[in-house]
CSV table of C-alpha atoms and ligand atoms in Angstrom, one decimal:
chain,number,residue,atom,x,y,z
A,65,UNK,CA,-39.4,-34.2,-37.7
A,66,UNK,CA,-38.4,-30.7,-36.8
A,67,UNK,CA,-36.6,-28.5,-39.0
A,68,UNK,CA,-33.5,-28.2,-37.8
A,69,UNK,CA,-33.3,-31.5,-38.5
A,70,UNK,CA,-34.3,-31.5,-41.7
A,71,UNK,CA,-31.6,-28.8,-42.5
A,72,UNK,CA,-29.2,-30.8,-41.2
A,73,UNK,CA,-30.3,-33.8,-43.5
A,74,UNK,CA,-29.3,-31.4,-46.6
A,75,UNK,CA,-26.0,-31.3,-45.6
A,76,UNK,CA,-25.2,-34.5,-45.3
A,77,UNK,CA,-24.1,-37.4,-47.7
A,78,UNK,CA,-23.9,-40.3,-44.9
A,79,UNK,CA,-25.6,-40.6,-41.6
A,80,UNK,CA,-24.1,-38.5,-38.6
A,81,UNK,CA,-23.7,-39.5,-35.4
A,82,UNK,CA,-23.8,-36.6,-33.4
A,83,UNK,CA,-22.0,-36.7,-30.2
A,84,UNK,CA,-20.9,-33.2,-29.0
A,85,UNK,CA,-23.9,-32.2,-26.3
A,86,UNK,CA,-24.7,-28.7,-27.4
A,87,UNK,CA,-25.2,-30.2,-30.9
A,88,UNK,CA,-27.9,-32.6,-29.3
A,89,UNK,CA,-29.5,-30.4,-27.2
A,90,UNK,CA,-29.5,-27.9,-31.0
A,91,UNK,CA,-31.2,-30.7,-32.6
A,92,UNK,CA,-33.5,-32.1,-29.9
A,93,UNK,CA,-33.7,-29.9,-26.7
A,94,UNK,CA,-32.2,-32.9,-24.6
A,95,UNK,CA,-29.7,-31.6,-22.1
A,96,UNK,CA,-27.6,-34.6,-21.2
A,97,UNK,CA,-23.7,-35.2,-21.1
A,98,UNK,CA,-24.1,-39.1,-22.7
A,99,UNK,CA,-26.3,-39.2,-25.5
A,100,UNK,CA,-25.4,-39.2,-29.4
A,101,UNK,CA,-28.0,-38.4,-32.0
A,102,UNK,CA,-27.8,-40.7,-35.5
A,103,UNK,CA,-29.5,-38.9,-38.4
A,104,UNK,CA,-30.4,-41.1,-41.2
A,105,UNK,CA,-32.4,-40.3,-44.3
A,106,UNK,CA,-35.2,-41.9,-43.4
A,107,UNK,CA,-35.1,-42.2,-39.1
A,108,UNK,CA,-33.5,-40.5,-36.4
A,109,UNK,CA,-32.9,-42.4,-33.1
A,110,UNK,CA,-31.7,-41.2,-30.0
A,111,UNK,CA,-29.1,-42.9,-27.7
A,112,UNK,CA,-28.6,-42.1,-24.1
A,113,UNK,CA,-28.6,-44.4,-20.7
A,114,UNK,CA,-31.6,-44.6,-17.8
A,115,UNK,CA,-30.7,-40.9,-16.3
A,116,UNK,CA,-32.2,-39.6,-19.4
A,117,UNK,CA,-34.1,-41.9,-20.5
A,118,UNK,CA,-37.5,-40.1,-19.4
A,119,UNK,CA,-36.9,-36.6,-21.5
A,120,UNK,CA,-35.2,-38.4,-24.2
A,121,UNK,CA,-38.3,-40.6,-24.9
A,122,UNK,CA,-40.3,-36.8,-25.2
A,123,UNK,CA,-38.4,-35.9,-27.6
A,124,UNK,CA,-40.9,-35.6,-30.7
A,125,UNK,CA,-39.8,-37.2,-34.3
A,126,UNK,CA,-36.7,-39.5,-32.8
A,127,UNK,CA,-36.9,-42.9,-31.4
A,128,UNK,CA,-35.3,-43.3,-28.3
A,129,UNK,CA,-32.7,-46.4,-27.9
A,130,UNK,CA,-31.4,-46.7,-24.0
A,131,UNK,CA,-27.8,-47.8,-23.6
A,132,UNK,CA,-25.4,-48.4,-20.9
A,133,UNK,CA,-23.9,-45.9,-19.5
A,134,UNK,CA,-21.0,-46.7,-21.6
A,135,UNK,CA,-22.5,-45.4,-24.6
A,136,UNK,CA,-19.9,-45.3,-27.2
A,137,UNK,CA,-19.4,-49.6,-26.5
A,138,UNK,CA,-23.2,-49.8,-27.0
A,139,UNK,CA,-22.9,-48.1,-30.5
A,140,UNK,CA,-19.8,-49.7,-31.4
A,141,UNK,CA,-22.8,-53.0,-31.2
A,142,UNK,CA,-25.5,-51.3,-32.7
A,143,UNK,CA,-24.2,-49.4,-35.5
A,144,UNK,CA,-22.5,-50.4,-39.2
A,145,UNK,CA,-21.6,-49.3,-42.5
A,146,UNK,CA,-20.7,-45.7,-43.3
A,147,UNK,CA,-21.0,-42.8,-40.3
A,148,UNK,CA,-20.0,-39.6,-40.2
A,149,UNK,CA,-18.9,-38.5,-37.2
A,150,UNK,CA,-18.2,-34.7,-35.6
A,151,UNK,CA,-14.4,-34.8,-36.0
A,152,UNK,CA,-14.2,-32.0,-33.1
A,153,UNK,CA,-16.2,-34.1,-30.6
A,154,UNK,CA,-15.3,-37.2,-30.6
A,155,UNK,CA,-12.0,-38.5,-28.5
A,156,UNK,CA,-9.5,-40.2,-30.7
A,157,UNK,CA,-10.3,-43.8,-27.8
A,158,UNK,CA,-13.7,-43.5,-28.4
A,159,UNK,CA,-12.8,-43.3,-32.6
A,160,UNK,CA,-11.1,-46.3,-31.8
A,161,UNK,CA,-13.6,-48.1,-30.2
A,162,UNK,CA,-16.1,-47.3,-32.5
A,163,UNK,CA,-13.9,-48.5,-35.7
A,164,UNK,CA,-12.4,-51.6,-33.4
A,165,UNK,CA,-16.2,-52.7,-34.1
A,166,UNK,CA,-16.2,-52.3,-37.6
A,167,UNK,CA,-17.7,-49.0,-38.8
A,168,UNK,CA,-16.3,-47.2,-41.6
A,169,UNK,CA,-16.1,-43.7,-40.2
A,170,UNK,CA,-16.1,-40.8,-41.6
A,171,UNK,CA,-14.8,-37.5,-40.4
A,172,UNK,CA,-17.2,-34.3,-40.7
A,173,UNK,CA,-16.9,-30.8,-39.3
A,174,UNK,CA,-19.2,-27.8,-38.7
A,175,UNK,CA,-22.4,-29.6,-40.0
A,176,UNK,CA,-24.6,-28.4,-37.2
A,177,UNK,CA,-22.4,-25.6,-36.4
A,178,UNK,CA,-23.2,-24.2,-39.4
A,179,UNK,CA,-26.8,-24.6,-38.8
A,180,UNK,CA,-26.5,-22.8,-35.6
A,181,UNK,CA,-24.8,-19.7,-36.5
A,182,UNK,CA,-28.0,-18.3,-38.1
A,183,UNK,CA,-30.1,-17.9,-35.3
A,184,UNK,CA,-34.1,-18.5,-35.1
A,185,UNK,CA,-36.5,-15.7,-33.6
A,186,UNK,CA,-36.7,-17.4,-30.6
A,187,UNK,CA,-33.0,-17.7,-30.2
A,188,UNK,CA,-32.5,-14.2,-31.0
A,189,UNK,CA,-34.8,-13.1,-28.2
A,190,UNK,CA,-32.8,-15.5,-26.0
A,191,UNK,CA,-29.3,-13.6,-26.8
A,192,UNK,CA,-31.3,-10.3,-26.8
A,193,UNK,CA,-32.2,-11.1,-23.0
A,194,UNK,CA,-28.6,-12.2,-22.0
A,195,UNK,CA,-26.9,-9.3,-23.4
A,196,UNK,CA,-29.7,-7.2,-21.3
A,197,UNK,CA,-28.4,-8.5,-18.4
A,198,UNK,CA,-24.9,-7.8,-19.0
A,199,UNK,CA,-25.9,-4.3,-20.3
A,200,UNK,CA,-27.8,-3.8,-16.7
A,201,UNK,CA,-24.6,-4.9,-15.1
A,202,UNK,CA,-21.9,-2.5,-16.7
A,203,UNK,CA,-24.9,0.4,-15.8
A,204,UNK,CA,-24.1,-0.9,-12.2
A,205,UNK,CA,-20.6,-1.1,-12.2
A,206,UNK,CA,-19.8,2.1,-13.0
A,207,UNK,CA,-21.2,3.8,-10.4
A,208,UNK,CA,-18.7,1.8,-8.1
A,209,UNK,CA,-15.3,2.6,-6.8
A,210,UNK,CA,-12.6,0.7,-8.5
A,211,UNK,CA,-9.6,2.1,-7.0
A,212,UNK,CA,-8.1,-0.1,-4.0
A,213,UNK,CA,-10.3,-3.1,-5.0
A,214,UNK,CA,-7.8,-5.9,-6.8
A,215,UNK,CA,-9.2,-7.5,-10.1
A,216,UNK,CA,-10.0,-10.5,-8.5
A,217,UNK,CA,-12.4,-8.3,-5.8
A,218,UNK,CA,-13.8,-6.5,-8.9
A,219,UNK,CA,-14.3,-9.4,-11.1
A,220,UNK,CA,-16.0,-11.4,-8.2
A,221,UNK,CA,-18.6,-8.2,-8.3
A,222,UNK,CA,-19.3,-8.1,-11.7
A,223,UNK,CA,-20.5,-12.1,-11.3
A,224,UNK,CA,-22.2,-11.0,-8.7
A,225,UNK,CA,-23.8,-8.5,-10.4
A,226,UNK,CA,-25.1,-11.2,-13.7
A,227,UNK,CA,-26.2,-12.9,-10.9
A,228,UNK,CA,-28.6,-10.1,-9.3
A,229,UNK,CA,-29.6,-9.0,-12.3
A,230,UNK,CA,-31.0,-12.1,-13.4
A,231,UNK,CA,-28.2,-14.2,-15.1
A,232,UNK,CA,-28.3,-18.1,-14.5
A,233,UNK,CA,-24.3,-18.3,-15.0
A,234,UNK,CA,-21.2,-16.3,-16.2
A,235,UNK,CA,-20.8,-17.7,-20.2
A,236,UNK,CA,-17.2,-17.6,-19.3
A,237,UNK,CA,-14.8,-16.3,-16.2
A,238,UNK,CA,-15.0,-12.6,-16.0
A,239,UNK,CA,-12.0,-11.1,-17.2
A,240,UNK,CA,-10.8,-7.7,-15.2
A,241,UNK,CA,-7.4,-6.5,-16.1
A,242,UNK,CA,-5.4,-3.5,-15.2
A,243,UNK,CA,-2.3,-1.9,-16.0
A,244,UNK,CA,0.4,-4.1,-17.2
A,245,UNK,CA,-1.7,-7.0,-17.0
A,246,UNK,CA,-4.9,-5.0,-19.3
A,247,UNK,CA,-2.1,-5.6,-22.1
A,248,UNK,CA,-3.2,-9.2,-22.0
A,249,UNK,CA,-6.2,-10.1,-23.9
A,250,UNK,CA,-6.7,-13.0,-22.1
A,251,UNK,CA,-5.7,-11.8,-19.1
A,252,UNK,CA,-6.5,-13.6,-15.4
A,253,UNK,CA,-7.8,-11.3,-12.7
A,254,UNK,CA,-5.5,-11.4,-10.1
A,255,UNK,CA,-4.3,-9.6,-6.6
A,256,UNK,CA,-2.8,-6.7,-8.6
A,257,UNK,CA,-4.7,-3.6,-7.0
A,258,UNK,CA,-6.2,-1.4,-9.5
A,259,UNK,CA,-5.0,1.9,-9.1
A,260,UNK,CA,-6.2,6.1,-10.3
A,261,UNK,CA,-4.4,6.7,-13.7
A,262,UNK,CA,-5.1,3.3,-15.4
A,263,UNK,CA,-7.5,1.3,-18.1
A,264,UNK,CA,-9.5,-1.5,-16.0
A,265,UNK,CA,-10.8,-3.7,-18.9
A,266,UNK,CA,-13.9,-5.6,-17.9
A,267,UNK,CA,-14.9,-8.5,-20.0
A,268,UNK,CA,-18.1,-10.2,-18.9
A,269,UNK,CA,-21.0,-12.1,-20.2
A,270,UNK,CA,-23.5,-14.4,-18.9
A,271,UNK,CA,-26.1,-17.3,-20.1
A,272,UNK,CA,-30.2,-17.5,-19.7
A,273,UNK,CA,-32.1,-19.8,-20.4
A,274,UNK,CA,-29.3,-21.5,-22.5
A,275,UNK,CA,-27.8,-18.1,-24.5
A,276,UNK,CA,-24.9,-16.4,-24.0
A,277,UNK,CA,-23.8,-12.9,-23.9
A,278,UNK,CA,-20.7,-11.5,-24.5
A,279,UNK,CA,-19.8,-7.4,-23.5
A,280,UNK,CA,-16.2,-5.8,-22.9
A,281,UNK,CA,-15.7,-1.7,-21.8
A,282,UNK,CA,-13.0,-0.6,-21.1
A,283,UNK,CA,-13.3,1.9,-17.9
A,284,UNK,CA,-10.2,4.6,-16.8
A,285,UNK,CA,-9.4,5.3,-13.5
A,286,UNK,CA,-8.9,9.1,-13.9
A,287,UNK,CA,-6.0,11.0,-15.9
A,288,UNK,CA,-4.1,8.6,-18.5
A,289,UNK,CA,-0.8,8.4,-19.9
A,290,UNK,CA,-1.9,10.4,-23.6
A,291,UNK,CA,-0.6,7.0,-25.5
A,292,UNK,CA,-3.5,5.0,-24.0
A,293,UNK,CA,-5.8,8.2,-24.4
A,294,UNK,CA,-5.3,7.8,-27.8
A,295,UNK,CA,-5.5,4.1,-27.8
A,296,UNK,CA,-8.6,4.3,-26.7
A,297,UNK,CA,-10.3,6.9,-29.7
A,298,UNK,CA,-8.3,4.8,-32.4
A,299,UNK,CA,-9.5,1.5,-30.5
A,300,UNK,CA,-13.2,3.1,-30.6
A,301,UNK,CA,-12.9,4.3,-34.4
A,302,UNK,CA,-12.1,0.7,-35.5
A,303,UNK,CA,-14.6,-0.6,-33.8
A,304,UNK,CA,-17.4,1.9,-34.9
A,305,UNK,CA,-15.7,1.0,-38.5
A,306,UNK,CA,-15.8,-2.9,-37.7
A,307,UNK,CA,-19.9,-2.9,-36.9
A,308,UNK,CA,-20.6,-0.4,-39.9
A,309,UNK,CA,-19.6,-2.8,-42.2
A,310,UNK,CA,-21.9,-5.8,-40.2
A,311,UNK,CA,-24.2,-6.7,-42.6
A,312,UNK,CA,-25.4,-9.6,-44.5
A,313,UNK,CA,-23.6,-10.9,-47.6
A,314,UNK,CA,-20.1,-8.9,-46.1
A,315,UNK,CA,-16.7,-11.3,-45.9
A,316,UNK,CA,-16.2,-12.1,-42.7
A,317,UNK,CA,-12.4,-11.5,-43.4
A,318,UNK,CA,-13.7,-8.2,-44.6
A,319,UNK,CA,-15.0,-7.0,-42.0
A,320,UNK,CA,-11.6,-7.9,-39.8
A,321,UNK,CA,-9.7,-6.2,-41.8
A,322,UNK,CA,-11.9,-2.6,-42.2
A,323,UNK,CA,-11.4,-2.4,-38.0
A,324,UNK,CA,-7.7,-3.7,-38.5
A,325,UNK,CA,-7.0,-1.1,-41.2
A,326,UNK,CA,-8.4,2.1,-38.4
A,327,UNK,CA,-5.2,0.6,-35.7
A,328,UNK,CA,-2.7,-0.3,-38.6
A,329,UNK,CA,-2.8,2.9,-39.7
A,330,UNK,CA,-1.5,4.4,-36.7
A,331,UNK,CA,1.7,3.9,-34.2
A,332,UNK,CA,-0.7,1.1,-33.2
A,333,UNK,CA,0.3,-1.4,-35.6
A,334,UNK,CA,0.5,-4.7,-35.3
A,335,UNK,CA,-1.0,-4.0,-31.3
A,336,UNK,CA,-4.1,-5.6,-32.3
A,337,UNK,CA,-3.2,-9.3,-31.7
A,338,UNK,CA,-6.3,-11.5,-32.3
A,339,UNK,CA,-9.2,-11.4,-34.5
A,340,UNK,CA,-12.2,-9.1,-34.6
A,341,UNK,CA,-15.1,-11.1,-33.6
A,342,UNK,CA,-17.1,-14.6,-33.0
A,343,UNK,CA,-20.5,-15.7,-33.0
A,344,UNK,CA,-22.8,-15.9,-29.9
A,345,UNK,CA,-25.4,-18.7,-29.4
A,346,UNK,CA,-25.9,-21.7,-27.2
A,347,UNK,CA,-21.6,-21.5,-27.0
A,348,UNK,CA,-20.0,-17.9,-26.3
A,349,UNK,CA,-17.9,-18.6,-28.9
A,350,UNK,CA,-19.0,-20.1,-31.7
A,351,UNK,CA,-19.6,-19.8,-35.7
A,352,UNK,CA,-19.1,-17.6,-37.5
A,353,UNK,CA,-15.5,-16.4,-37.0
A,354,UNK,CA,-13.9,-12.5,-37.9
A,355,UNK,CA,-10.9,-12.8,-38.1
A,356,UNK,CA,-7.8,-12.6,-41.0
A,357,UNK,CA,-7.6,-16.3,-40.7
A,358,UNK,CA,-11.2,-17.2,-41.7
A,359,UNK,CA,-11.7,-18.3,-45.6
A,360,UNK,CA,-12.1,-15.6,-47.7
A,361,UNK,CA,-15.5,-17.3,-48.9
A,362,UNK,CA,-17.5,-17.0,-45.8
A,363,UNK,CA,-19.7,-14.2,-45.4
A,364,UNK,CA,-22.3,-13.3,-43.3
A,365,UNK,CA,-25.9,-14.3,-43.3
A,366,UNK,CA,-28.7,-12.5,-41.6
A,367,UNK,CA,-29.8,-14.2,-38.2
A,368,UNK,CA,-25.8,-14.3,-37.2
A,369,UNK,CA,-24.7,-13.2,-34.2
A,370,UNK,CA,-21.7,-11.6,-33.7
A,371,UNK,CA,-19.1,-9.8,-31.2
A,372,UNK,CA,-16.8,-6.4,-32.8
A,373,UNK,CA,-14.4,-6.4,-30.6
A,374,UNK,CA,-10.8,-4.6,-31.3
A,375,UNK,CA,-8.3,-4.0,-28.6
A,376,UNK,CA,-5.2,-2.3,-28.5
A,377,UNK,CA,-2.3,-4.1,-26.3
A,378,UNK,CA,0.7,-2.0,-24.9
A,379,UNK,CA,3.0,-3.8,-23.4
A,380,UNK,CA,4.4,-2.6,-19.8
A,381,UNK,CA,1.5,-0.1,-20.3
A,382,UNK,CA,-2.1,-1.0,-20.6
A,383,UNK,CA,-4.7,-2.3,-22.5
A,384,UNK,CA,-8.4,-1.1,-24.1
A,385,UNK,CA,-10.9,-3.1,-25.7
A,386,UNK,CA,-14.2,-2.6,-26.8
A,387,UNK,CA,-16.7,-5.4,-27.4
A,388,UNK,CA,-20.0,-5.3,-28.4
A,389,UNK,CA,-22.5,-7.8,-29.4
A,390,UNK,CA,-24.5,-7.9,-32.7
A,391,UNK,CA,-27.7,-9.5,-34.7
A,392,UNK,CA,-26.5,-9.3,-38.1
A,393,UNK,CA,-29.6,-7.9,-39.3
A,394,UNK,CA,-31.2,-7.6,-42.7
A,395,UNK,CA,-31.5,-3.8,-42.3
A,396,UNK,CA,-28.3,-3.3,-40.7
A,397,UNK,CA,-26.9,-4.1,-37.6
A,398,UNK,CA,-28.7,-4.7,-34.5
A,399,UNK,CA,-26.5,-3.8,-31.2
A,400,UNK,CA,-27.5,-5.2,-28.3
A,401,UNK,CA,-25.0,-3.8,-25.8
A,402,UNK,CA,-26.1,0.0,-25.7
A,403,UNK,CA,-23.8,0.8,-22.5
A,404,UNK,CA,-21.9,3.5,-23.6
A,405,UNK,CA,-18.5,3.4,-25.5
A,406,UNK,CA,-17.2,7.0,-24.7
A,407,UNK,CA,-14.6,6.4,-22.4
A,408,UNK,CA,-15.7,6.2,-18.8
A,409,UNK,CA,-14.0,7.7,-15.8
A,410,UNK,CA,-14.6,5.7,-12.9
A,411,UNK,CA,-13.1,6.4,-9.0
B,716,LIG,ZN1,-15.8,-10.8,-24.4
B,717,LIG,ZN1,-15.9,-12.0,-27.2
């Protein structure tokens, strides 16, 4: 059986039915949006209807069992006695249906989550090429005009952009945000023209071959009030402070907090509003978490992948982030979004 597999056995102390696709395709490369995986200690078998009945039989070291297309009903028939089950992934009717028939169920989170936030070789060279293609993008983008173009024009290039540079999708909706609307981090691009004398944050990342990527700069569109100048170099220093302390066997809370500590200690308190970073993998966001909120126990192991990504909010005024993506790496960190992080004057 292969070894993700078998890391996953060690975890466990009943059989899981994994249900949530990206954890089956983790486990057994099968794309499919209705199959469930059961690992047992001594087999591993495979559910999923016709459509995929052809790749899932390929799939090495599991036996295949084709269902309806109604595939929780099939293993409410097929399955008894303790299961653990991904408490995330599963819908509260299909819980239902499952222990309607019987099964003593057992709730279990961040089993193969875990697993996945320490990446393979392979994988690495598979977020390594994403995050290329972002980097090639932001190289683009700012030698272009931004002023008179709304957020919605500009954010509509930069996917675009992943696209002609070799991306097979966005790994989430491109954020551009500008003035007023740059103080939200989750801001929507919308008609609001972006005009000379602001910060134009551009968050954008893009999946190949399966991995994400994950990149935020934050551009200016010529001379800026000094209180978002300033932003900016405190916004840089806490991130420069967040990635030095990247490295294996640091607190993830830890590392929040160094980057925290840079804006806290200015007038910028408290403008920092979410945590510091996430992982990257087959997900954009995914395990392992940096933020104030994550237990103090976890730290980081090398083959993570992480985002450092601190932003300053002002309301009424503007916004700067700065985002980059990192292997945690034995022998430091590995950053894999070179574009520059001195502030960029665009047109
Ligand atoms: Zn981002
Ligand atoms: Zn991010």
């Amino acid at each position: 059986m292969n070894a993700r597999v078998e890391r996953l056995r060690g975890l466990l102390t009943e059989p899981l039915l994994v249900t949530a696709a990206v954890n089956v395709r983790y486990l057994t490369g099968l794309g499919s949006s209705n199959a469930a995986l059961l690992v047992e200690p001594e087999r591993v078998r495979l559910f999923s209807d016709f459509r995929y009945a052809e790749a899932a039989r390929a799939v090495e070291g599991a036996e295949f069992v084709q269902t309806t297309r109604d595939l929780v009903a099939a293993l409410a028939e097929l399955l008894d006695g303790p299961i653990g089950f991904e408490a995330e992934a599963l819908s509260y009717a299909d819980h239902r249906t499952l222990a309607g028939a019987g099964l003593e169920l057992v709730p279990r989170s961040g089993l193969v989550e875990r697993l996945r936030a320490v990446k393979e070789d392979g994988e690495l060279d598979a977020i390594r090429a994403a995050a290329a293609v972002t980097d090639r993008v932001y190289e683009r983008l700012a030698q272009e005009r931004f002023t008179g173009r709304t957020e919605r024009e500009l954010a509509r290039r930069v996917e675009g952009l992943l696209r002609e540079e070799g991306a097979d999708a966005t790994s989430f909706p491109v954020i551009v945000a500008t003035g007023e609307n740059g103080a939200r981090p989750h801001a929507v691009p919308g008609e609001r023209t972006i005009e000379s004398g602001q910060t134009v944050v551009v968050d954008a990342g893009c999946t190949l071959d399966g991995y994400a990527s994950d990149c935020t700069r934050t551009f200016s569109t010529g001379q800026l009030p000094e209180q978002l100048e300033e932003a900016y170099r405190v916004c840089l220093e806490a991130q420069l402070a967040g990635l030095a302390a990247v490295r294996p066997g640091a607190r993830s809370r830890a590392v929040d907090a160094v980057a925290r500590e840079v804006i806290d200690a200015t007038g910028f308190a408290g403008a920092f509003g979410h945590g510091l970073g996430h992982g990257v993998g087959l997900h954009v966001h995914e395990a392992p978490t940096l933020s104030p909120r994550t237990s103090a126990e976890e730290t980081l192991e090398a083959g993570n992948v992480v985002t450092v990504e601190p932003g300053i909010y002002l309301e009424g005024l503007g916004g700067i982030r700065i985002e980059d993506i990192v292997v945690v790496g034995a022998d430091g960190p590995e950053v894999l979004s070179p574009f520059t992080k001195e502030l960029l004057t665009v047109e």
